[in-house]
C-alpha cells in the first residue's frame, strides 16, 4: 500500500499582498508554515500506514520555491517515509490546473500510489480545486470533505464525508484521491527530537524537465485562469446622530425615516 500526501507551504498570517502586475502573492519576508488543513492529511496517511503495516509507505510532495523544502522536512518529522519538492522557475504563477498537472506528473513518475490525500483547501488560495483536479488527472476515485476513514481493504476504501445537514457513507475503488477536513483527526505535535532527526535529510527536487512537462503546460503559460486586475475594497462608514432627549417619539420617527431611505436606495 502506497500513500501520497500533497502539502503546501503558506504564509503564517492572514495579511498578504498581491503583486498588481503579475497577480501573484508576494511571499518575500513572510513567515511560512505547512498549510494547517494539510496536517490532517499527513496524520491520516501516517496513521493508516502504521495500521496497514507490511510494506506500506507514505510519500509527501510539495510544489513551491526552494524554501518550501522546510515543509517537506516538517512532513518527514511528522512520520512520512520520503519526500519530494517540485520546484522550477517555470512553475511560477501556476493556477490550480497547472499546479494539478505538475503534481500528477510527479505522482506518475514516483508512483503508482493507491491513495492520495490532500487538505480540503489551502489557506492562501481558498479554492479547494487542486485536490479534485489532481484526482481527475490521475483517473482515480475522487471524494471531498472526508471526515472519517473507516476501512481500507481489498482494493476499496470506506469513508464518511460531510454533506449539508449531515454525512454520507462512501465506498470507493482504489486508487483514490481524498480531500480531508479538519474534523478527520487531531494532528500530532512535532517534537524537537523528530525535527533534528530530519534536519540533514536530502530532499530530491523535481523540475519541469524531470517530470517531462512541456513549457506551455507550466506557470502562467499553462494557466487558463489568470488574475486580470487586483482591487482592494474600500471601507466607507458614515453615521447620523439622533438625539433622543425628551422627545422619544420624534427620535423613533427620525430613525424610521433613515432606515426607509436606506432600504429604498438599496432596492433602487
PDB file of C-alpha atoms in Angstrom:
ATOM      1  CA  UNK A   1       0.000   0.000   0.000  1.00  0.00           C
ATOM      2  CA  UNK A   2       1.491   3.315  -1.068  1.00  0.00           C
ATOM      3  CA  UNK A   3       0.073   6.591   0.177  1.00  0.00           C
ATOM      4  CA  UNK A   4       0.932  10.081  -1.077  1.00  0.00           C
ATOM      5  CA  UNK A   5       0.229  13.369   0.663  1.00  0.00           C
ATOM      6  CA  UNK A   6       0.135  16.721  -1.103  1.00  0.00           C
ATOM      7  CA  UNK A   7       1.126  19.641   1.122  1.00  0.00           C
ATOM      8  CA  UNK A   8       1.622  23.339   0.522  1.00  0.00           C
ATOM      9  CA  UNK A   9       3.700  25.974   2.269  1.00  0.00           C
ATOM     10  CA  UNK A  10       1.538  29.024   3.020  1.00  0.00           C
ATOM     11  CA  UNK A  11       2.025  32.347   4.835  1.00  0.00           C
ATOM     12  CA  UNK A  12       1.580  32.047   8.594  1.00  0.00           C
ATOM     13  CA  UNK A  13      -0.620  35.140   8.549  1.00  0.00           C
ATOM     14  CA  UNK A  14      -3.918  36.371   7.146  1.00  0.00           C
ATOM     15  CA  UNK A  15      -2.299  39.603   5.955  1.00  0.00           C
ATOM     16  CA  UNK A  16      -0.916  39.020   2.458  1.00  0.00           C
ATOM     17  CA  UNK A  17      -0.270  41.289  -0.503  1.00  0.00           C
ATOM     18  CA  UNK A  18      -0.821  40.673  -4.208  1.00  0.00           C
ATOM     19  CA  UNK A  19       1.528  41.851  -6.944  1.00  0.00           C
ATOM     20  CA  UNK A  20      -0.771  44.140  -9.013  1.00  0.00           C
ATOM     21  CA  UNK A  21       1.129  43.421 -12.238  1.00  0.00           C
ATOM     22  CA  UNK A  22       1.639  39.643 -12.008  1.00  0.00           C
ATOM     23  CA  UNK A  23      -1.483  38.904  -9.992  1.00  0.00           C
ATOM     24  CA  UNK A  24       0.516  36.576  -7.726  1.00  0.00           C
ATOM     25  CA  UNK A  25       1.030  36.597  -3.975  1.00  0.00           C
ATOM     26  CA  UNK A  26       4.067  38.427  -2.606  1.00  0.00           C
ATOM     27  CA  UNK A  27       5.747  35.880  -0.323  1.00  0.00           C
ATOM     28  CA  UNK A  28       9.052  37.654   0.366  1.00  0.00           C
ATOM     29  CA  UNK A  29       9.552  38.470   4.021  1.00  0.00           C
ATOM     30  CA  UNK A  30       6.613  36.362   5.219  1.00  0.00           C
ATOM     31  CA  UNK A  31       6.888  33.615   7.804  1.00  0.00           C
ATOM     32  CA  UNK A  32       5.778  30.367   6.178  1.00  0.00           C
ATOM     33  CA  UNK A  33       4.225  27.170   7.524  1.00  0.00           C
ATOM     34  CA  UNK A  34       2.622  23.957   6.294  1.00  0.00           C
ATOM     35  CA  UNK A  35      -0.983  24.595   5.302  1.00  0.00           C
ATOM     36  CA  UNK A  36      -2.914  23.759   8.523  1.00  0.00           C
ATOM     37  CA  UNK A  37      -5.505  21.593   6.738  1.00  0.00           C
ATOM     38  CA  UNK A  38      -2.730  19.523   5.149  1.00  0.00           C
ATOM     39  CA  UNK A  39      -1.646  18.435   8.624  1.00  0.00           C
ATOM     40  CA  UNK A  40      -4.854  16.384   8.882  1.00  0.00           C
ATOM     41  CA  UNK A  41      -3.980  14.639   5.604  1.00  0.00           C
ATOM     42  CA  UNK A  42      -0.497  13.871   6.965  1.00  0.00           C
ATOM     43  CA  UNK A  43      -1.913  12.486  10.202  1.00  0.00           C
ATOM     44  CA  UNK A  44      -4.355  10.238   8.323  1.00  0.00           C
ATOM     45  CA  UNK A  45      -1.660   8.901   5.983  1.00  0.00           C
ATOM     46  CA  UNK A  46       0.830   8.106   8.753  1.00  0.00           C
ATOM     47  CA  UNK A  47      -1.870   6.549  10.961  1.00  0.00           C
ATOM     48  CA  UNK A  48      -3.116   4.248   8.199  1.00  0.00           C
ATOM     49  CA  UNK A  49       0.442   3.374   7.160  1.00  0.00           C
ATOM     50  CA  UNK A  50       1.002   2.087  10.685  1.00  0.00           C
ATOM     51  CA  UNK A  51      -2.317   0.221  10.746  1.00  0.00           C
ATOM     52  CA  UNK A  52      -1.767  -1.473   7.410  1.00  0.00           C
ATOM     53  CA  UNK A  53       1.806  -2.443   8.221  1.00  0.00           C
ATOM     54  CA  UNK A  54       3.708  -4.604   5.791  1.00  0.00           C
ATOM     55  CA  UNK A  55       5.358  -2.570   3.060  1.00  0.00           C
ATOM     56  CA  UNK A  56       3.017   0.412   3.423  1.00  0.00           C
ATOM     57  CA  UNK A  57       4.773   3.707   2.661  1.00  0.00           C
ATOM     58  CA  UNK A  58       3.911   7.411   2.882  1.00  0.00           C
ATOM     59  CA  UNK A  59       5.500   9.810   0.388  1.00  0.00           C
ATOM     60  CA  UNK A  60       4.958  13.554   0.632  1.00  0.00           C
ATOM     61  CA  UNK A  61       5.053  16.049  -2.253  1.00  0.00           C
ATOM     62  CA  UNK A  62       5.052  19.840  -2.254  1.00  0.00           C
ATOM     63  CA  UNK A  63       5.206  22.296  -5.132  1.00  0.00           C
ATOM     64  CA  UNK A  64       6.806  25.636  -4.441  1.00  0.00           C
ATOM     65  CA  UNK A  65      10.018  27.676  -4.303  1.00  0.00           C
ATOM     66  CA  UNK A  66      13.247  26.199  -2.878  1.00  0.00           C
ATOM     67  CA  UNK A  67      12.297  27.469   0.588  1.00  0.00           C
ATOM     68  CA  UNK A  68       9.360  25.011   0.595  1.00  0.00           C
ATOM     69  CA  UNK A  69      11.880  22.289   1.369  1.00  0.00           C
ATOM     70  CA  UNK A  70      11.217  23.210   5.019  1.00  0.00           C
ATOM     71  CA  UNK A  71       7.641  21.975   4.580  1.00  0.00           C
ATOM     72  CA  UNK A  72       8.934  18.638   3.278  1.00  0.00           C
ATOM     73  CA  UNK A  73      11.232  18.262   6.290  1.00  0.00           C
ATOM     74  CA  UNK A  74       8.318  19.036   8.606  1.00  0.00           C
ATOM     75  CA  UNK A  75       6.353  16.242   6.936  1.00  0.00           C
ATOM     76  CA  UNK A  76       9.277  13.840   7.378  1.00  0.00           C
ATOM     77  CA  UNK A  77       9.429  14.774  11.047  1.00  0.00           C
ATOM     78  CA  UNK A  78       5.704  14.065  11.123  1.00  0.00           C
ATOM     79  CA  UNK A  79       6.443  10.480  10.155  1.00  0.00           C
ATOM     80  CA  UNK A  80       6.423  10.359   6.354  1.00  0.00           C
ATOM     81  CA  UNK A  81       8.936   7.957   4.794  1.00  0.00           C
ATOM     82  CA  UNK A  82      10.116  10.047   1.829  1.00  0.00           C
ATOM     83  CA  UNK A  83       9.523  13.466   0.325  1.00  0.00           C
ATOM     84  CA  UNK A  84       9.922  15.356  -2.934  1.00  0.00           C
ATOM     85  CA  UNK A  85       9.954  19.081  -3.698  1.00  0.00           C
ATOM     86  CA  UNK A  86       8.513  20.081  -7.071  1.00  0.00           C
ATOM     87  CA  UNK A  87      10.278  23.320  -7.904  1.00  0.00           C
ATOM     88  CA  UNK A  88      11.165  25.206 -11.065  1.00  0.00           C
ATOM     89  CA  UNK A  89      11.025  28.830 -12.175  1.00  0.00           C
ATOM     90  CA  UNK A  90       8.755  27.642 -14.986  1.00  0.00           C
ATOM     91  CA  UNK A  91       6.083  26.856 -12.371  1.00  0.00           C
ATOM     92  CA  UNK A  92       5.836  30.482 -11.217  1.00  0.00           C
ATOM     93  CA  UNK A  93       2.298  31.865 -11.456  1.00  0.00           C
ATOM     94  CA  UNK A  94       0.652  28.454 -11.877  1.00  0.00           C
ATOM     95  CA  UNK A  95      -3.107  28.380 -11.382  1.00  0.00           C
ATOM     96  CA  UNK A  96      -4.903  25.375  -9.884  1.00  0.00           C
ATOM     97  CA  UNK A  97      -4.935  23.395 -13.141  1.00  0.00           C
ATOM     98  CA  UNK A  98      -1.241  23.953 -13.899  1.00  0.00           C
ATOM     99  CA  UNK A  99      -0.443  23.016 -10.290  1.00  0.00           C
ATOM    100  CA  UNK A 100      -2.512  19.824 -10.533  1.00  0.00           C
ATOM    101  CA  UNK A 101      -0.738  18.891 -13.771  1.00  0.00           C
ATOM    102  CA  UNK A 102       2.675  19.190 -12.132  1.00  0.00           C
ATOM    103  CA  UNK A 103       1.582  17.192  -9.089  1.00  0.00           C
ATOM    104  CA  UNK A 104       0.029  14.496 -11.281  1.00  0.00           C
ATOM    105  CA  UNK A 105       3.264  14.211 -13.278  1.00  0.00           C
ATOM    106  CA  UNK A 106       5.235  13.795 -10.039  1.00  0.00           C
ATOM    107  CA  UNK A 107       2.865  11.074  -8.835  1.00  0.00           C
ATOM    108  CA  UNK A 108       3.171   9.261 -12.135  1.00  0.00           C
ATOM    109  CA  UNK A 109       6.958   9.460 -12.020  1.00  0.00           C
ATOM    110  CA  UNK A 110       7.298   8.236  -8.430  1.00  0.00           C
ATOM    111  CA  UNK A 111       4.183   6.052  -8.347  1.00  0.00           C
ATOM    112  CA  UNK A 112       1.967   4.238  -8.594  1.00  0.00           C
ATOM    113  CA  UNK A 113       0.047   5.249  -5.458  1.00  0.00           C
ATOM    114  CA  UNK A 114      -3.084   3.657  -4.027  1.00  0.00           C
ATOM    115  CA  UNK A 115      -4.253   6.646  -2.028  1.00  0.00           C
ATOM    116  CA  UNK A 116      -3.555  10.380  -2.386  1.00  0.00           C
ATOM    117  CA  UNK A 117      -4.566  12.715   0.438  1.00  0.00           C
ATOM    118  CA  UNK A 118      -4.908  16.490   0.338  1.00  0.00           C
ATOM    119  CA  UNK A 119      -6.199  19.106   2.719  1.00  0.00           C
ATOM    120  CA  UNK A 120      -9.648  20.423   1.822  1.00  0.00           C
ATOM    121  CA  UNK A 121      -8.128  23.729   0.673  1.00  0.00           C
ATOM    122  CA  UNK A 122      -5.108  25.966   1.138  1.00  0.00           C
ATOM    123  CA  UNK A 123      -5.483  28.957   3.431  1.00  0.00           C
ATOM    124  CA  UNK A 124      -3.814  31.304   0.954  1.00  0.00           C
ATOM    125  CA  UNK A 125      -5.906  30.456  -2.125  1.00  0.00           C
ATOM    126  CA  UNK A 126      -9.121  29.067  -0.584  1.00  0.00           C
ATOM    127  CA  UNK A 127     -10.145  27.388  -3.874  1.00  0.00           C
ATOM    128  CA  UNK A 128     -10.254  23.716  -2.913  1.00  0.00           C
ATOM    129  CA  UNK A 129      -9.696  22.874  -6.601  1.00  0.00           C
ATOM    130  CA  UNK A 130      -6.237  21.305  -6.751  1.00  0.00           C
ATOM    131  CA  UNK A 131      -7.156  18.057  -4.986  1.00  0.00           C
ATOM    132  CA  UNK A 132     -10.147  17.100  -7.174  1.00  0.00           C
ATOM    133  CA  UNK A 133      -8.319  18.236 -10.331  1.00  0.00           C
ATOM    134  CA  UNK A 134      -5.377  16.033  -9.362  1.00  0.00           C
ATOM    135  CA  UNK A 135      -7.684  13.066  -8.809  1.00  0.00           C
ATOM    136  CA  UNK A 136      -9.280  13.607 -12.208  1.00  0.00           C
ATOM    137  CA  UNK A 137      -5.893  13.702 -13.939  1.00  0.00           C
ATOM    138  CA  UNK A 138      -4.933  10.502 -12.104  1.00  0.00           C
ATOM    139  CA  UNK A 139      -8.178   8.848 -13.266  1.00  0.00           C
ATOM    140  CA  UNK A 140      -8.795   7.997  -9.619  1.00  0.00           C
ATOM    141  CA  UNK A 141     -11.890   7.966  -7.411  1.00  0.00           C
ATOM    142  CA  UNK A 142     -12.358  11.499  -6.041  1.00  0.00           C
ATOM    143  CA  UNK A 143     -14.003  12.115  -2.652  1.00  0.00           C
ATOM    144  CA  UNK A 144     -14.180  15.541  -0.982  1.00  0.00           C
ATOM    145  CA  UNK A 145     -14.978  16.732   2.565  1.00  0.00           C
ATOM    146  CA  UNK A 146     -13.785  13.453   4.097  1.00  0.00           C
ATOM    147  CA  UNK A 147     -14.225  13.475   7.881  1.00  0.00           C
ATOM    148  CA  UNK A 148     -13.702   9.779   8.668  1.00  0.00           C
ATOM    149  CA  UNK A 149     -11.869   6.837   7.088  1.00  0.00           C
ATOM    150  CA  UNK A 150     -13.261   3.560   8.401  1.00  0.00           C
ATOM    151  CA  UNK A 151     -11.666   0.829   6.300  1.00  0.00           C
ATOM    152  CA  UNK A 152      -9.084   0.193   3.590  1.00  0.00           C
ATOM    153  CA  UNK A 153      -9.193  -3.365   2.295  1.00  0.00           C
ATOM    154  CA  UNK A 154      -9.425  -5.455  -0.879  1.00  0.00           C
ATOM    155  CA  UNK A 155      -8.767  -2.552  -3.218  1.00  0.00           C
ATOM    156  CA  UNK A 156     -11.513  -0.384  -1.746  1.00  0.00           C
ATOM    157  CA  UNK A 157     -11.823   2.369   0.842  1.00  0.00           C
ATOM    158  CA  UNK A 158     -14.833   3.062   3.045  1.00  0.00           C
ATOM    159  CA  UNK A 159     -15.236   6.534   4.477  1.00  0.00           C
ATOM    160  CA  UNK A 160     -17.629   9.198   5.597  1.00  0.00           C
ATOM    161  CA  UNK A 161     -17.901  12.661   4.069  1.00  0.00           C
ATOM    162  CA  UNK A 162     -19.612  15.800   5.320  1.00  0.00           C
ATOM    163  CA  UNK A 163     -22.653  16.986   3.361  1.00  0.00           C
ATOM    164  CA  UNK A 164     -25.170  19.707   4.068  1.00  0.00           C
ATOM    165  CA  UNK A 165     -27.263  18.675   7.029  1.00  0.00           C
ATOM    166  CA  UNK A 166     -25.344  15.501   7.874  1.00  0.00           C
ATOM    167  CA  UNK A 167     -22.898  12.987   6.460  1.00  0.00           C
ATOM    168  CA  UNK A 168     -22.649  10.411   3.690  1.00  0.00           C
ATOM    169  CA  UNK A 169     -21.006   6.983   3.732  1.00  0.00           C
ATOM    170  CA  UNK A 170     -18.972   6.287   0.589  1.00  0.00           C
ATOM    171  CA  UNK A 171     -17.203   3.172  -0.620  1.00  0.00           C
ATOM    172  CA  UNK A 172     -14.720   3.923  -3.405  1.00  0.00           C
ATOM    173  CA  UNK A 173     -12.381   1.880  -5.565  1.00  0.00           C
ATOM    174  CA  UNK A 174      -8.637   2.448  -5.232  1.00  0.00           C
ATOM    175  CA  UNK A 175      -6.694   4.366  -6.404  1.00  0.00           C
ATOM    176  CA  UNK A 176      -8.490   7.255  -4.762  1.00  0.00           C
ATOM    177  CA  UNK A 177      -7.878  10.917  -4.061  1.00  0.00           C
ATOM    178  CA  UNK A 178      -9.311  12.307  -0.831  1.00  0.00           C
ATOM    179  CA  UNK A 179      -9.711  15.935   0.237  1.00  0.00           C
ATOM    180  CA  UNK A 180      -9.992  15.868   4.034  1.00  0.00           C
ATOM    181  CA  UNK A 181     -11.459  18.309   6.542  1.00  0.00           C
ATOM    182  CA  UNK A 182     -10.156  19.217   9.984  1.00  0.00           C
ATOM    183  CA  UNK A 183     -12.768  17.060  11.773  1.00  0.00           C
ATOM    184  CA  UNK A 184     -10.977  13.947  10.468  1.00  0.00           C
ATOM    185  CA  UNK A 185      -8.420  13.824  13.283  1.00  0.00           C
ATOM    186  CA  UNK A 186      -6.123  15.740  15.605  1.00  0.00           C
ATOM    187  CA  UNK A 187      -2.605  16.102  14.137  1.00  0.00           C
ATOM    188  CA  UNK A 188       0.239  15.036  16.386  1.00  0.00           C
ATOM    189  CA  UNK A 189       2.696  17.578  17.769  1.00  0.00           C
ATOM    190  CA  UNK A 190       6.227  17.584  16.386  1.00  0.00           C
ATOM    191  CA  UNK A 191       8.965  17.083  18.936  1.00  0.00           C
ATOM    192  CA  UNK A 192      12.360  18.738  18.797  1.00  0.00           C
ATOM    193  CA  UNK A 193      13.990  15.299  18.524  1.00  0.00           C
ATOM    194  CA  UNK A 194      11.963  14.472  15.393  1.00  0.00           C
ATOM    195  CA  UNK A 195      12.820  17.819  13.805  1.00  0.00           C
ATOM    196  CA  UNK A 196      16.516  17.361  14.476  1.00  0.00           C
ATOM    197  CA  UNK A 197      16.450  13.819  13.091  1.00  0.00           C
ATOM    198  CA  UNK A 198      15.409  15.029   9.613  1.00  0.00           C
ATOM    199  CA  UNK A 199      17.295  18.340   9.563  1.00  0.00           C
ATOM    200  CA  UNK A 200      20.061  16.959   7.348  1.00  0.00           C
ATOM    201  CA  UNK A 201      17.887  14.692   5.190  1.00  0.00           C
ATOM    202  CA  UNK A 202      18.454  15.376   1.499  1.00  0.00           C
ATOM    203  CA  UNK A 203      15.230  16.195  -0.330  1.00  0.00           C
ATOM    204  CA  UNK A 204      15.104  15.379  -4.078  1.00  0.00           C
ATOM    205  CA  UNK A 205      13.909  18.261  -6.265  1.00  0.00           C
ATOM    206  CA  UNK A 206      11.790  17.542  -9.339  1.00  0.00           C
ATOM    207  CA  UNK A 207      11.890  20.137 -12.143  1.00  0.00           C
ATOM    208  CA  UNK A 208       9.644  20.534 -15.164  1.00  0.00           C
ATOM    209  CA  UNK A 209      12.247  18.703 -17.255  1.00  0.00           C
ATOM    210  CA  UNK A 210      12.392  15.845 -14.732  1.00  0.00           C
ATOM    211  CA  UNK A 211       8.616  15.488 -14.995  1.00  0.00           C
ATOM    212  CA  UNK A 212       8.559  15.720 -18.782  1.00  0.00           C
ATOM    213  CA  UNK A 213       6.231  18.723 -18.720  1.00  0.00           C
ATOM    214  CA  UNK A 214       6.179  20.947 -21.824  1.00  0.00           C
ATOM    215  CA  UNK A 215       6.731  24.655 -21.231  1.00  0.00           C
ATOM    216  CA  UNK A 216       3.217  25.506 -22.424  1.00  0.00           C
ATOM    217  CA  UNK A 217       1.775  23.463 -19.533  1.00  0.00           C
ATOM    218  CA  UNK A 218       3.722  25.284 -16.835  1.00  0.00           C
ATOM    219  CA  UNK A 219       3.296  28.513 -14.912  1.00  0.00           C
ATOM    220  CA  UNK A 220       1.406  31.406 -16.434  1.00  0.00           C
ATOM    221  CA  UNK A 221       1.599  29.890 -19.925  1.00  0.00           C
ATOM    222  CA  UNK A 222      -0.133  26.750 -18.746  1.00  0.00           C
ATOM    223  CA  UNK A 223      -2.753  28.560 -16.657  1.00  0.00           C
ATOM    224  CA  UNK A 224      -6.137  29.099 -18.339  1.00  0.00           C
ATOM    225  CA  UNK A 225      -7.230  31.276 -15.408  1.00  0.00           C
ATOM    226  CA  UNK A 226      -5.228  34.413 -14.661  1.00  0.00           C
ATOM    227  CA  UNK A 227      -5.630  37.479 -12.471  1.00  0.00           C
ATOM    228  CA  UNK A 228      -6.518  40.398 -14.738  1.00  0.00           C
ATOM    229  CA  UNK A 229      -6.587  43.104 -12.083  1.00  0.00           C
ATOM    230  CA  UNK A 230      -6.339  43.475  -8.326  1.00  0.00           C
ATOM    231  CA  UNK A 231      -8.654  45.751  -6.372  1.00  0.00           C
ATOM    232  CA  UNK A 232      -8.902  46.263  -2.650  1.00  0.00           C
ATOM    233  CA  UNK A 233     -12.328  47.044  -1.149  1.00  0.00           C
ATOM    234  CA  UNK A 234     -12.773  50.484   0.323  1.00  0.00           C
ATOM    235  CA  UNK A 235     -14.487  50.611   3.677  1.00  0.00           C
ATOM    236  CA  UNK A 236     -16.576  53.771   3.910  1.00  0.00           C
ATOM    237  CA  UNK A 237     -18.523  54.407   7.061  1.00  0.00           C
ATOM    238  CA  UNK A 238     -20.938  57.244   7.700  1.00  0.00           C
ATOM    239  CA  UNK A 239     -23.304  57.841  10.556  1.00  0.00           C
ATOM    240  CA  UNK A 240     -26.049  60.197  11.603  1.00  0.00           C
ATOM    241  CA  UNK A 241     -26.600  61.017  15.230  1.00  0.00           C
ATOM    242  CA  UNK A 242     -30.145  61.009  16.577  1.00  0.00           C
ATOM    243  CA  UNK A 243     -30.526  62.831  19.874  1.00  0.00           C
ATOM    244  CA  UNK A 244     -33.355  61.412  21.880  1.00  0.00           C
ATOM    245  CA  UNK A 245     -33.561  63.976  24.615  1.00  0.00           C
ATOM    246  CA  UNK A 246     -37.076  64.329  25.976  1.00  0.00           C
ATOM    247  CA  UNK A 247     -38.819  63.597  22.639  1.00  0.00           C
ATOM    248  CA  UNK A 248     -38.539  59.794  22.266  1.00  0.00           C
ATOM    249  CA  UNK A 249     -41.365  59.603  19.727  1.00  0.00           C
ATOM    250  CA  UNK A 250     -39.614  62.097  17.419  1.00  0.00           C
ATOM    251  CA  UNK A 251     -36.346  60.165  17.669  1.00  0.00           C
ATOM    252  CA  UNK A 252     -38.082  56.904  16.692  1.00  0.00           C
ATOM    253  CA  UNK A 253     -39.744  58.635  13.734  1.00  0.00           C
ATOM    254  CA  UNK A 254     -36.407  60.057  12.533  1.00  0.00           C
ATOM    255  CA  UNK A 255     -34.765  56.614  12.800  1.00  0.00           C
ATOM    256  CA  UNK A 256     -37.612  55.009  10.832  1.00  0.00           C
ATOM    257  CA  UNK A 257     -37.243  57.644   8.095  1.00  0.00           C
ATOM    258  CA  UNK A 258     -33.491  56.987   7.801  1.00  0.00           C
ATOM    259  CA  UNK A 259     -33.991  53.208   7.572  1.00  0.00           C
ATOM    260  CA  UNK A 260     -36.739  53.628   4.965  1.00  0.00           C
ATOM    261  CA  UNK A 261     -34.465  55.771   2.804  1.00  0.00           C
ATOM    262  CA  UNK A 262     -31.612  53.238   3.104  1.00  0.00           C
ATOM    263  CA  UNK A 263     -33.878  50.355   2.066  1.00  0.00           C
ATOM    264  CA  UNK A 264     -35.222  52.334  -0.879  1.00  0.00           C
ATOM    265  CA  UNK A 265     -31.688  53.255  -2.002  1.00  0.00           C
ATOM    266  CA  UNK A 266     -30.555  49.630  -1.991  1.00  0.00           C
ATOM    267  CA  UNK A 267     -33.684  48.382  -3.780  1.00  0.00           C
ATOM    268  CA  UNK A 268     -33.327  51.098  -6.388  1.00  0.00           C
TER     269      UNK A 268
END
